[in-house]
mmCIF file of C-alpha atoms in Angstrom:
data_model
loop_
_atom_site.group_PDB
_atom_site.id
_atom_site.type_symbol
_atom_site.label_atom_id
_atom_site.label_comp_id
_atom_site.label_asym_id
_atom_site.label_seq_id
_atom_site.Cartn_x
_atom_site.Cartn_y
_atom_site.Cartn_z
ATOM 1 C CA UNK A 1 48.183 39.919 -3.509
ATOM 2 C CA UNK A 2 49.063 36.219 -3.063
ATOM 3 C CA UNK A 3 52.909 37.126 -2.306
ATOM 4 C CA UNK A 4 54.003 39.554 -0.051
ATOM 5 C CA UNK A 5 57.431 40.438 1.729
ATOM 6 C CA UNK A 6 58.069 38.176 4.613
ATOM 7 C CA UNK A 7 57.783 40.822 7.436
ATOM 8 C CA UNK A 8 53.946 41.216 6.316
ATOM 9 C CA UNK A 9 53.006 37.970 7.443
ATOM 10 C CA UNK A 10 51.301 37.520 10.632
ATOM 11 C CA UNK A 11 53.612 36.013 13.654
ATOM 12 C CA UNK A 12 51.316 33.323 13.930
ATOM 13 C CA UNK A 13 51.500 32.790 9.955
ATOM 14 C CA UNK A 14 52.496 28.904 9.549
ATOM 15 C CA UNK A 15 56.230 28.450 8.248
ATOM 16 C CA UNK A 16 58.352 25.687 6.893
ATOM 17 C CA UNK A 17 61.952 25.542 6.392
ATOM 18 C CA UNK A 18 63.632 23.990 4.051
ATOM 19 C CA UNK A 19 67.374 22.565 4.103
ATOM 20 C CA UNK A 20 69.377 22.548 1.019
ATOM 21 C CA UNK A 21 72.073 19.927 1.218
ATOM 22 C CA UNK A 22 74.372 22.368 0.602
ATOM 23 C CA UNK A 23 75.410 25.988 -0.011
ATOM 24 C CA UNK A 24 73.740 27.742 -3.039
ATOM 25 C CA UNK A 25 76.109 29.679 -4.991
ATOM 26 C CA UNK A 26 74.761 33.573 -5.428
ATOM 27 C CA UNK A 27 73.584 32.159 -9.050
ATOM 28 C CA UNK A 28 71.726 29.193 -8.068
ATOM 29 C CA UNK A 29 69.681 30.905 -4.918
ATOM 30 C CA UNK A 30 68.958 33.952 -8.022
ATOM 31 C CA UNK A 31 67.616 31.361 -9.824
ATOM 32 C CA UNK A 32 66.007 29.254 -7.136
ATOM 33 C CA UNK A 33 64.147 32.226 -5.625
ATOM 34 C CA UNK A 34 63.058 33.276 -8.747
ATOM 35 C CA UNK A 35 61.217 30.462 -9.621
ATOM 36 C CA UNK A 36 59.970 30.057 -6.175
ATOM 37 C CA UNK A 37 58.413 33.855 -6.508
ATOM 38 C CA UNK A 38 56.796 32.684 -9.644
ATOM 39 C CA UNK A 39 55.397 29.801 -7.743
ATOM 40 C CA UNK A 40 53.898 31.810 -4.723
ATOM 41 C CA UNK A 41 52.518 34.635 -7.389
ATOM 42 C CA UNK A 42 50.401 31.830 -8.203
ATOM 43 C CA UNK A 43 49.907 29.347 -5.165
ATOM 44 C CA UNK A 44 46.390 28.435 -4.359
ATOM 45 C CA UNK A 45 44.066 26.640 -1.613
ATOM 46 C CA UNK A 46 41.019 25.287 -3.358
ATOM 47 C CA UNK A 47 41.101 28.047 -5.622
ATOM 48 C CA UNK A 48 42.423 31.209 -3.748
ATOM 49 C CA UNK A 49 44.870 32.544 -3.422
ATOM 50 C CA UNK A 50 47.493 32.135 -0.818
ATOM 51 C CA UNK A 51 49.117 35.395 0.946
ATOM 52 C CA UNK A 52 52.629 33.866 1.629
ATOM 53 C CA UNK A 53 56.750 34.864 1.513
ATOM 54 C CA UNK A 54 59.500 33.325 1.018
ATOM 55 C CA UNK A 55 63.315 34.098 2.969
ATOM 56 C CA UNK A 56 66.866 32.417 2.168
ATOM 57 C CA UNK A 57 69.008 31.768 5.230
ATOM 58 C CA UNK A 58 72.585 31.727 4.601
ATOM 59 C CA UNK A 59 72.510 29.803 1.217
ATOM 60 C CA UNK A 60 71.405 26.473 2.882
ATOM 61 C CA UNK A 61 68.323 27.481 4.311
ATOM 62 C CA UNK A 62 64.956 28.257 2.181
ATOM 63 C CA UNK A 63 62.158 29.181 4.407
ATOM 64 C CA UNK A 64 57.988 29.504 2.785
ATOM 65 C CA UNK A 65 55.555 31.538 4.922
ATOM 66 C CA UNK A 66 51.942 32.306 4.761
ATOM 67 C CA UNK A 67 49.407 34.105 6.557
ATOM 68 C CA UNK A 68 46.635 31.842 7.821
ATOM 69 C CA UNK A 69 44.302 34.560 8.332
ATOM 70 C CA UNK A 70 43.910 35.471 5.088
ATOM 71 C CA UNK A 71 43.595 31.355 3.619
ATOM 72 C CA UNK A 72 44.840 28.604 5.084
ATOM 73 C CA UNK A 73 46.722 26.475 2.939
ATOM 74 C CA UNK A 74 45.487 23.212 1.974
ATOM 75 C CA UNK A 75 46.968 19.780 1.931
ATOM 76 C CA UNK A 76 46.805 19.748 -1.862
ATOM 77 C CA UNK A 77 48.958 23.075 -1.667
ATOM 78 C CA UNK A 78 51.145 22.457 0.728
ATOM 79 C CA UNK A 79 51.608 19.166 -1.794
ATOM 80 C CA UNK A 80 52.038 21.200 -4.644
ATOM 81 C CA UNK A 81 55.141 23.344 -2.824
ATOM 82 C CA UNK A 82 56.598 20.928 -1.905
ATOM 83 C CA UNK A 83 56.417 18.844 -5.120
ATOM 84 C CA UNK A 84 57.911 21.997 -7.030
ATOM 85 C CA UNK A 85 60.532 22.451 -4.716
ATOM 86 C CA UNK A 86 61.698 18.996 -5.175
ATOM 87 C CA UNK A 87 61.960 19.690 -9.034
ATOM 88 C CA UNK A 88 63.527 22.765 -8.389
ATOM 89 C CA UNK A 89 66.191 21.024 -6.652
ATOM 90 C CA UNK A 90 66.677 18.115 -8.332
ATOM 91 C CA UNK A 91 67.730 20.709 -11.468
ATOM 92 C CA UNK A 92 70.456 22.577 -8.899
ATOM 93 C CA UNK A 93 71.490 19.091 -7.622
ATOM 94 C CA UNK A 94 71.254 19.487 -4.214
ATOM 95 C CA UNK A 95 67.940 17.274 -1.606
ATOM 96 C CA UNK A 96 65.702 19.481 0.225
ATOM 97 C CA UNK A 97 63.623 18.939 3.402
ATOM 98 C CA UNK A 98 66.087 16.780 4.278
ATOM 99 C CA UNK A 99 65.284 16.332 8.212
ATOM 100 C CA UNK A 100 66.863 13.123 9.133
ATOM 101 C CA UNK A 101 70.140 15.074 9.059
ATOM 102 C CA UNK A 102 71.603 17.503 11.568
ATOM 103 C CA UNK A 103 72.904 20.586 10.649
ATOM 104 C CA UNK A 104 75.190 22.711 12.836
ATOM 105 C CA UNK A 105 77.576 25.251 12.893
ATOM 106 C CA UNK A 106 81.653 24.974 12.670
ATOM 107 C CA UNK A 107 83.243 27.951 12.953
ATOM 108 C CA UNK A 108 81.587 29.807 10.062
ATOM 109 C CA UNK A 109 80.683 26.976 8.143
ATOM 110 C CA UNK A 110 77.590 25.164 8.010
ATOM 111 C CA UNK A 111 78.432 21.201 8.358
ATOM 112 C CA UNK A 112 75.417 18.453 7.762
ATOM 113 C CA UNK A 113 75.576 15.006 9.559
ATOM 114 C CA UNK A 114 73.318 12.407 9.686
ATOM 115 C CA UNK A 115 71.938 12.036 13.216
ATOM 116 C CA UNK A 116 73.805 9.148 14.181
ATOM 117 C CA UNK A 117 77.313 10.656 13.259
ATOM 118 C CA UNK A 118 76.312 13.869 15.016
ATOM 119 C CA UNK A 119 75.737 11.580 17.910
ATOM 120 C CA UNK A 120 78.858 10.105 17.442
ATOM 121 C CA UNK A 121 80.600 13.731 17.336
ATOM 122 C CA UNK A 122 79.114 14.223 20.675
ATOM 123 C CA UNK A 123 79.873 10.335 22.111
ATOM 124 C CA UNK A 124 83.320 11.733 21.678
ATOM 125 C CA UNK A 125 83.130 14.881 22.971
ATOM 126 C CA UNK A 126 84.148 16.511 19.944
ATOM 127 C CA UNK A 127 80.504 18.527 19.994
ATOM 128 C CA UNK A 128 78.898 20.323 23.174
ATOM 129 C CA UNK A 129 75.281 21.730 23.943
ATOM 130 C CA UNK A 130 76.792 25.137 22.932
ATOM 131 C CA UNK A 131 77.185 23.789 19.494
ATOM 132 C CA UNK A 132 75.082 25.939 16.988
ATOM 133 C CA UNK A 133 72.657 24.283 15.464
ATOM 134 C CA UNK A 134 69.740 24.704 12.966
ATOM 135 C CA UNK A 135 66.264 24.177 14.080
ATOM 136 C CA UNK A 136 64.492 23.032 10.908
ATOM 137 C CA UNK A 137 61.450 22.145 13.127
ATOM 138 C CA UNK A 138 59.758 25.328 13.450
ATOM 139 C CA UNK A 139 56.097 26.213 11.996
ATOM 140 C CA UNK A 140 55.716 29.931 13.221
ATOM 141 C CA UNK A 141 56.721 32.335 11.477
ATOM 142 C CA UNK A 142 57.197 34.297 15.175
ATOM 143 C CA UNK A 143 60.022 31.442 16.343
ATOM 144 C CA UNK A 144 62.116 32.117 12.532
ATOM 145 C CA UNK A 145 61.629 35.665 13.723
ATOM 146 C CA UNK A 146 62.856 35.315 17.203
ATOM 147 C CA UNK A 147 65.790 33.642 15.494
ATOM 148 C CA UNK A 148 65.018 30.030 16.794
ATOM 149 C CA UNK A 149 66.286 28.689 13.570
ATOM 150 C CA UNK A 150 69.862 29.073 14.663
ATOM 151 C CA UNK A 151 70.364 28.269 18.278
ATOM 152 C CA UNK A 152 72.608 26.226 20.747
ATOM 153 C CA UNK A 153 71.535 22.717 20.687
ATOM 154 C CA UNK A 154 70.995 23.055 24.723
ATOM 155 C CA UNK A 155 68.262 25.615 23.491
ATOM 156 C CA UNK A 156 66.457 23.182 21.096
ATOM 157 C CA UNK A 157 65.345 19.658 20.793
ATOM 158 C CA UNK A 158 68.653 18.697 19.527
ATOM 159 C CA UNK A 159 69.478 19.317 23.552
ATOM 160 C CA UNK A 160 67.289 16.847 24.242
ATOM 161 C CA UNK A 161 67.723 14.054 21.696
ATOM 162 C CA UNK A 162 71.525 14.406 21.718
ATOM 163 C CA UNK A 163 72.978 15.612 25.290
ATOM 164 C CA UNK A 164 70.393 14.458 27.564
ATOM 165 C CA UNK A 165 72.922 14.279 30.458
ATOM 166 C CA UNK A 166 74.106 18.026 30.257
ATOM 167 C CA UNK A 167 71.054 19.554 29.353
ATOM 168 C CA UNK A 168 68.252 19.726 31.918
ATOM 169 C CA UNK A 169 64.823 21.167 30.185
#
């Protein structure tokens, strides 16, 4: 029971998203989703067990899901996830739940700044509020859904915190 596809989780089911530093080849997400699966088969709150998924996002992207209704997760267990995915990639060599970065799409690459060159990109113009960018913020499983992980930044907080001038909210 404890893990189910991702589309059986509730829209209000809480959600975090993980950035990779970079792209996973096809090997490494095989390998990192496998041993996340074998984590969730066994993730726990106090002792139960917690109904939860788990979705990659373009290689750079590893999103955890689970359905409050059923258990809500705990903050030894939300601890424990986080802890293993730390270990999990530290062995792939890539940082995860990185969020002092900014990541955004160039052409059909996915680049990753630290906030104050992104706000340098856009000092000089050389980024808009159309830019696409990647809203590792969300915690409802109905915003990954809606697709609010990949929006313009005039659409998201990034809006806010980097084009205040041009984007009225």
């Amino acid at each position: 029971m404890p893990r189910v596809a991702f589309d059986a989780l509730p829209e209000h089911g809480r959600l975090w998203v993980f950035p990779l530093s970079r792209g996973l080849t096809v090997d490494e997400e095989q390998r990192l989703l496998a041993e996340v699966d074998a984590f969730l088969d066994e993730w726990a709150a106090h002792g139960a067990p917690l109904r939860s998924a788990r979705d990659m996002v373009r290689g750079h992207f590893l999103v955890v899901g689970v359905d409050v209704d059923a258990e809500a997760p705990s903050g030894c267990s939300i601890d424990a996830l986080v802890r293993r995915l730390q270990g999990l990639a530290k062995r792939l060599d890539v940082t995860l739940h990185d969020q002092t970065s900014v990541r955004y799409r160039e052409g059909a690459e996915i680049r990753t700044l630290p906030r104050a060159e992104f706000r340098e990109k856009v000092a000089r113009g050389e980024l808009g509020p159309d830019v696409t960018v990647f809203d590792t913020t969300l915690v409802r499983v109905s915003q990954f859904r809606a697709g609010e992980l990949e929006a313009p930044a005039s659409e998201t907080w990034h809006g806010r915190a980097f084009f205040r001038e041009r984007v009225v909210r």
